[in-house]
Amino acid sequence: MKAMNLNSDVKYIKGIGPKRALAFLKLGVKSAGDLLTLFPAQYQDRTQTAPISEAYFTPHACISGKIGKSYERKLSMGLSILDVEIFDSSGMTYVRFFRKKSSYSKVDVFASIKNSFAQNKFAYIFGDAKAEIGARYINVQDYEITDSPDAKPEFFNKIIPVYPATEGLSQKVIRAAVKSAVTSLADIYYDISDIIPQFEQCKISAREALKKIHYPQSMQDAENARRAFALQEFFVLESALALSRAHIKKDPKKQKYEIKKTLLTPFKNNLTFEFTKAQKKAINEIFTDMQNELPANRMIMGDVGSGKTVVALSAILLAAENGYQSMIAAPTEILAQQHYLTISNMFEGLGVQTVLATSSTLKKKSDRDKILSSIISGETTVVVGTHSLIEDRIEFKNLALVVVDEQHRFGVMQKSRALAKAKTPDTLMMTATPIPRALAMTLYGEMDMTTINELPPGRIPIKTYIVSESAAYANAVKELKSGGQAYIVFPLIDESDKIELKAATVEAEKLSESYFKNFKVGLLHGKMKPAEKNAVMKSFKNKEFDVLIATTVIEVGIDVPNATVMIIQHADRFGLSALHQLRGRIGRGKKQSYCYLVGSVKSENARKRLSIMAQTNNGFKIAQEDLQMRGPGEFMGTTQHGFPEFKAGDLIKDADIIEFTKDCARKLIEDDPKLEKSENLTLKKLIAQKFADKLKFINVG
Ligand SMILES: Nc1ncnc2c1ncn2[C@@H]1O[C@H](COP(=O)(O)OP(=O)(O)OP(=O)(O)O)[C@@H](O)[C@H]1O
């Protein structure tokens, strides 16, 4: 056999072969090098064996002792058990194996076990201690037999790695494969420890960390090794981001802005409110950015209802004052429509021409031609549309500012194609999912960040209750009587969906004849045509309906300050971020708002989600809980966005490492912007390997 290297196919490793190699592929392991970073999902602490008399006081029993007699018994349904006696100085226990008769297998598993468990030999056992009436035994998960108590066992008296499970691979096979990879390859694994400055607790090299993650001496040892390896992972990521930043910031922009206040002052005077401190700070930061020589690239992060829109509008007016065009890209047609209405309203009398460019407004050829030519001629100053439309079709005269309303969708590390419309546009992103700082720095690493950390004054915190359906409706009726409006949200729109849920369409009819028979009820769902949806939203905003029954199409950005009740049906089926977004549709005015969560709470997770919602309105707290409950991958939907997965790194636990590596990576890239120095070549290789396809804008050879 050829000597193994990091790229060798796993199938050539002794004991694996083509069939098991396929199973390894499911664990993301193709090469021998991949085995090194197939890290344990957990560990079993087998450092100490307990006296048999105490084995029943711990959830997992780890014992050792002399083997006695075996007893085999048949139970019903072809099931048999084998009990083996194990003795130590404190007592005796049975260790139990099960066998299910199978017509497919001729191998008698008990025969080989009985063979191994020869009387008077010595056994190490790991399993679950069961104390049932009349019987105490240990369900065996793993065992090892030695000839005498003095012989050293291989898998006991130490911490044992437990690898992610997949069909067709036993822990034994995975452990053996990993062991052979670690033994022959850990010392040649990519290691950049010499170019990363020292960081507390992460003092061992990546190669050393690799070994300790698989074979730690203690649980603390395992955690230290994980963090040491995470340091390298995050350093590679942050270097990739620093490279991309260096790349983006190279071209000075052509547009120049002067704060003339010819539009900004009348705009401010038109507003019925004063900007909050946080809004003023955000506007200042954006204006400073825009006046810089390099294009602005800023993320505005603010909780639902914190007033991000007016901040973006101020930037648009600065561009307009200087004769430039802007565009706002929204994730949905309804939201684009709403932004358009808000802008038309707020820009009234300013003489800033705004158009809505969505599939409905561009449908008719004559309309389309008119809109598109007004944009290309420069007659139109502001274009509001959906992401895809603006990206694909529209030509501008002098586009200078792009506002991307991301809401809570993460455009991780993707540069919007919209940006290509202007060569060096100033870019503002808005997101309504506040996330922890370290995570934001990683996700939006190439952007500057502004956080709007306060709500407009006079907002009364929404009261949230977990209630029965009838209580929710009765309370809603009370609110409607005093002039409020209510949303009722259902997860699905018609009953043909397999899971039997109360569908919005059917329910709308029923409710308008029962609880809400004295009120006007409207319906909004995803299968309606854009124009219909817009008409319904507009009517609701104009208070032509008291109740709006909707699917989650209303989740993002809708702003109807008079709506004070939100009933969420099947609330247990929504994730925390979605619930927070939905609830964010109320509490936007000066009146007390109420959110009622209705649902059957069967799982522990669902119960926890709803009680978090009932306890807090703080989007940062909710995002943090969500992140912890779901894990970063699922939280961010990162798979679609090509966000890199970390083998050891943990976006929550390792916030300090992320901050540290960000700083170090920036310095390193400043010093060697193309990573050409010989000591940085391994880093360059790691970046290319991990991110070349994901971060297309990074040009690494
Ligand atoms: N400083 C302020 N004082 C009072 N009201 C404000 C202030 N700023 C914004 N508003 C109003 O608060 C409401 C929410 O603002 P906006 O729609 O800009 O929030 P948002 O941050 O975009 O929210 P979401 O992410 O939920 O869409 C709007 O009705 C807006 O007119």
PDB file of C-alpha atoms in Angstrom, residues 104-200:
ATOM      1  CA  TYR A 104     -31.406 -12.824   7.415  1.00  0.00           C
ATOM      2  CA  SER A 105     -28.504 -13.367   9.740  1.00  0.00           C
ATOM      3  CA  LYS A 106     -26.954 -16.717  10.415  1.00  0.00           C
ATOM      4  CA  VAL A 107     -24.423 -15.220  12.809  1.00  0.00           C
ATOM      5  CA  ASP A 108     -25.208 -15.958  16.426  1.00  0.00           C
ATOM      6  CA  VAL A 109     -24.094 -12.791  18.201  1.00  0.00           C
ATOM      7  CA  PHE A 110     -24.434 -14.459  21.589  1.00  0.00           C
ATOM      8  CA  ALA A 111     -21.976 -17.177  20.631  1.00  0.00           C
ATOM      9  CA  SER A 112     -19.191 -14.682  20.001  1.00  0.00           C
ATOM     10  CA  ILE A 113     -20.047 -12.707  23.160  1.00  0.00           C
ATOM     11  CA  LYS A 114     -20.034 -15.897  25.242  1.00  0.00           C
ATOM     12  CA  ASN A 115     -16.727 -16.725  23.704  1.00  0.00           C
ATOM     13  CA  SER A 116     -15.240 -13.382  24.703  1.00  0.00           C
ATOM     14  CA  PHE A 117     -16.756 -13.405  28.187  1.00  0.00           C
ATOM     15  CA  ALA A 118     -14.838 -16.509  29.272  1.00  0.00           C
ATOM     16  CA  GLN A 119     -15.191 -17.247  32.975  1.00  0.00           C
ATOM     17  CA  ASN A 120     -12.417 -15.804  35.186  1.00  0.00           C
ATOM     18  CA  LYS A 121     -11.202 -13.360  32.553  1.00  0.00           C
ATOM     19  CA  PHE A 122     -11.534  -9.668  33.280  1.00  0.00           C
ATOM     20  CA  ALA A 123     -14.136  -7.345  31.752  1.00  0.00           C
ATOM     21  CA  TYR A 124     -14.483  -3.577  31.418  1.00  0.00           C
ATOM     22  CA  ILE A 125     -18.071  -2.490  30.849  1.00  0.00           C
ATOM     23  CA  PHE A 126     -19.667   0.810  29.814  1.00  0.00           C
ATOM     24  CA  GLY A 127     -23.454   1.005  29.695  1.00  0.00           C
ATOM     25  CA  ASP A 128     -26.738   2.090  31.231  1.00  0.00           C
ATOM     26  CA  ALA A 129     -27.457   0.865  34.740  1.00  0.00           C
ATOM     27  CA  LYS A 130     -31.036  -0.376  35.087  1.00  0.00           C
ATOM     28  CA  ALA A 131     -32.633  -1.017  38.439  1.00  0.00           C
ATOM     29  CA  GLU A 132     -35.965  -2.725  37.874  1.00  0.00           C
ATOM     30  CA  ILE A 133     -38.111  -4.590  40.338  1.00  0.00           C
ATOM     31  CA  GLY A 134     -36.388  -7.861  41.014  1.00  0.00           C
ATOM     32  CA  ALA A 135     -33.486  -7.213  38.671  1.00  0.00           C
ATOM     33  CA  ARG A 136     -30.484  -4.967  38.444  1.00  0.00           C
ATOM     34  CA  TYR A 137     -28.370  -5.089  35.369  1.00  0.00           C
ATOM     35  CA  ILE A 138     -26.264  -2.992  33.009  1.00  0.00           C
ATOM     36  CA  ASN A 139     -27.296  -2.657  29.373  1.00  0.00           C
ATOM     37  CA  VAL A 140     -23.967  -2.966  27.629  1.00  0.00           C
ATOM     38  CA  GLN A 141     -22.948  -0.255  25.189  1.00  0.00           C
ATOM     39  CA  ASP A 142     -19.296  -1.165  24.998  1.00  0.00           C
ATOM     40  CA  TYR A 143     -16.959  -3.684  26.573  1.00  0.00           C
ATOM     41  CA  GLU A 144     -13.410  -4.862  26.528  1.00  0.00           C
ATOM     42  CA  ILE A 145     -11.964  -8.108  27.864  1.00  0.00           C
ATOM     43  CA  THR A 146      -8.476  -8.497  29.299  1.00  0.00           C
ATOM     44  CA  ASP A 147      -6.749 -11.642  30.570  1.00  0.00           C
ATOM     45  CA  SER A 148      -6.019 -10.209  33.989  1.00  0.00           C
ATOM     46  CA  PRO A 149      -6.829  -7.138  36.120  1.00  0.00           C
ATOM     47  CA  ASP A 150      -3.294  -5.869  35.503  1.00  0.00           C
ATOM     48  CA  ALA A 151      -3.462  -5.849  31.702  1.00  0.00           C
ATOM     49  CA  LYS A 152      -3.973  -2.362  30.261  1.00  0.00           C
ATOM     50  CA  PRO A 153      -7.266  -1.920  28.371  1.00  0.00           C
ATOM     51  CA  GLU A 154      -7.291   0.090  25.158  1.00  0.00           C
ATOM     52  CA  PHE A 155     -10.687   1.767  25.498  1.00  0.00           C
ATOM     53  CA  PHE A 156     -11.027   2.147  29.254  1.00  0.00           C
ATOM     54  CA  ASN A 157      -9.287   4.167  31.998  1.00  0.00           C
ATOM     55  CA  LYS A 158      -9.460   7.133  29.638  1.00  0.00           C
ATOM     56  CA  ILE A 159     -11.807   9.531  27.897  1.00  0.00           C
ATOM     57  CA  ILE A 160     -13.271   7.931  24.812  1.00  0.00           C
ATOM     58  CA  PRO A 161     -14.355   9.932  21.749  1.00  0.00           C
ATOM     59  CA  VAL A 162     -17.874   9.299  20.458  1.00  0.00           C
ATOM     60  CA  TYR A 163     -18.117  10.188  16.773  1.00  0.00           C
ATOM     61  CA  PRO A 164     -21.175  11.309  14.813  1.00  0.00           C
ATOM     62  CA  ALA A 165     -23.161   8.202  13.958  1.00  0.00           C
ATOM     63  CA  THR A 166     -24.185   7.068  10.534  1.00  0.00           C
ATOM     64  CA  GLU A 167     -25.595   3.843   9.181  1.00  0.00           C
ATOM     65  CA  GLY A 168     -23.034   1.252   8.242  1.00  0.00           C
ATOM     66  CA  LEU A 169     -20.278   2.521  10.521  1.00  0.00           C
ATOM     67  CA  SER A 170     -19.802   1.367  14.086  1.00  0.00           C
ATOM     68  CA  GLN A 171     -17.973   3.500  16.602  1.00  0.00           C
ATOM     69  CA  LYS A 172     -15.303   0.827  16.599  1.00  0.00           C
ATOM     70  CA  VAL A 173     -14.667   1.223  12.873  1.00  0.00           C
ATOM     71  CA  ILE A 174     -14.655   5.028  13.045  1.00  0.00           C
ATOM     72  CA  ARG A 175     -12.326   5.025  16.046  1.00  0.00           C
ATOM     73  CA  ALA A 176      -9.872   2.711  14.318  1.00  0.00           C
ATOM     74  CA  ALA A 177      -9.899   4.756  11.102  1.00  0.00           C
ATOM     75  CA  VAL A 178      -9.426   8.033  12.956  1.00  0.00           C
ATOM     76  CA  LYS A 179      -6.663   6.517  15.022  1.00  0.00           C
ATOM     77  CA  SER A 180      -4.691   5.439  12.003  1.00  0.00           C
ATOM     78  CA  ALA A 181      -5.150   8.865  10.379  1.00  0.00           C
ATOM     79  CA  VAL A 182      -4.119  10.715  13.546  1.00  0.00           C
ATOM     80  CA  THR A 183      -1.096   8.483  14.045  1.00  0.00           C
ATOM     81  CA  SER A 184       0.284   8.951  10.559  1.00  0.00           C
ATOM     82  CA  LEU A 185      -1.034  12.390   9.529  1.00  0.00           C
ATOM     83  CA  ALA A 186      -1.594  14.733  12.483  1.00  0.00           C
ATOM     84  CA  ASP A 187       2.003  15.888  12.345  1.00  0.00           C
ATOM     85  CA  ILE A 188       1.749  16.948   8.720  1.00  0.00           C
ATOM     86  CA  TYR A 189      -1.675  18.643   8.973  1.00  0.00           C
ATOM     87  CA  TYR A 190      -1.877  22.307   7.857  1.00  0.00           C
ATOM     88  CA  ASP A 191      -0.697  24.337  10.777  1.00  0.00           C
ATOM     89  CA  ILE A 192      -0.372  28.107  10.897  1.00  0.00           C
ATOM     90  CA  SER A 193       0.240  28.399  14.622  1.00  0.00           C
ATOM     91  CA  ASP A 194       3.535  30.166  13.953  1.00  0.00           C
ATOM     92  CA  ILE A 195       1.845  33.125  12.243  1.00  0.00           C
ATOM     93  CA  ILE A 196      -1.005  33.575  14.736  1.00  0.00           C
ATOM     94  CA  PRO A 197      -0.090  35.624  17.799  1.00  0.00           C
ATOM     95  CA  GLN A 198      -0.504  33.838  21.154  1.00  0.00           C
ATOM     96  CA  PHE A 199      -3.920  33.831  22.721  1.00  0.00           C
ATOM     97  CA  GLU A 200      -4.836  32.779  26.265  1.00  0.00           C
TER      98      GLU A 200
END
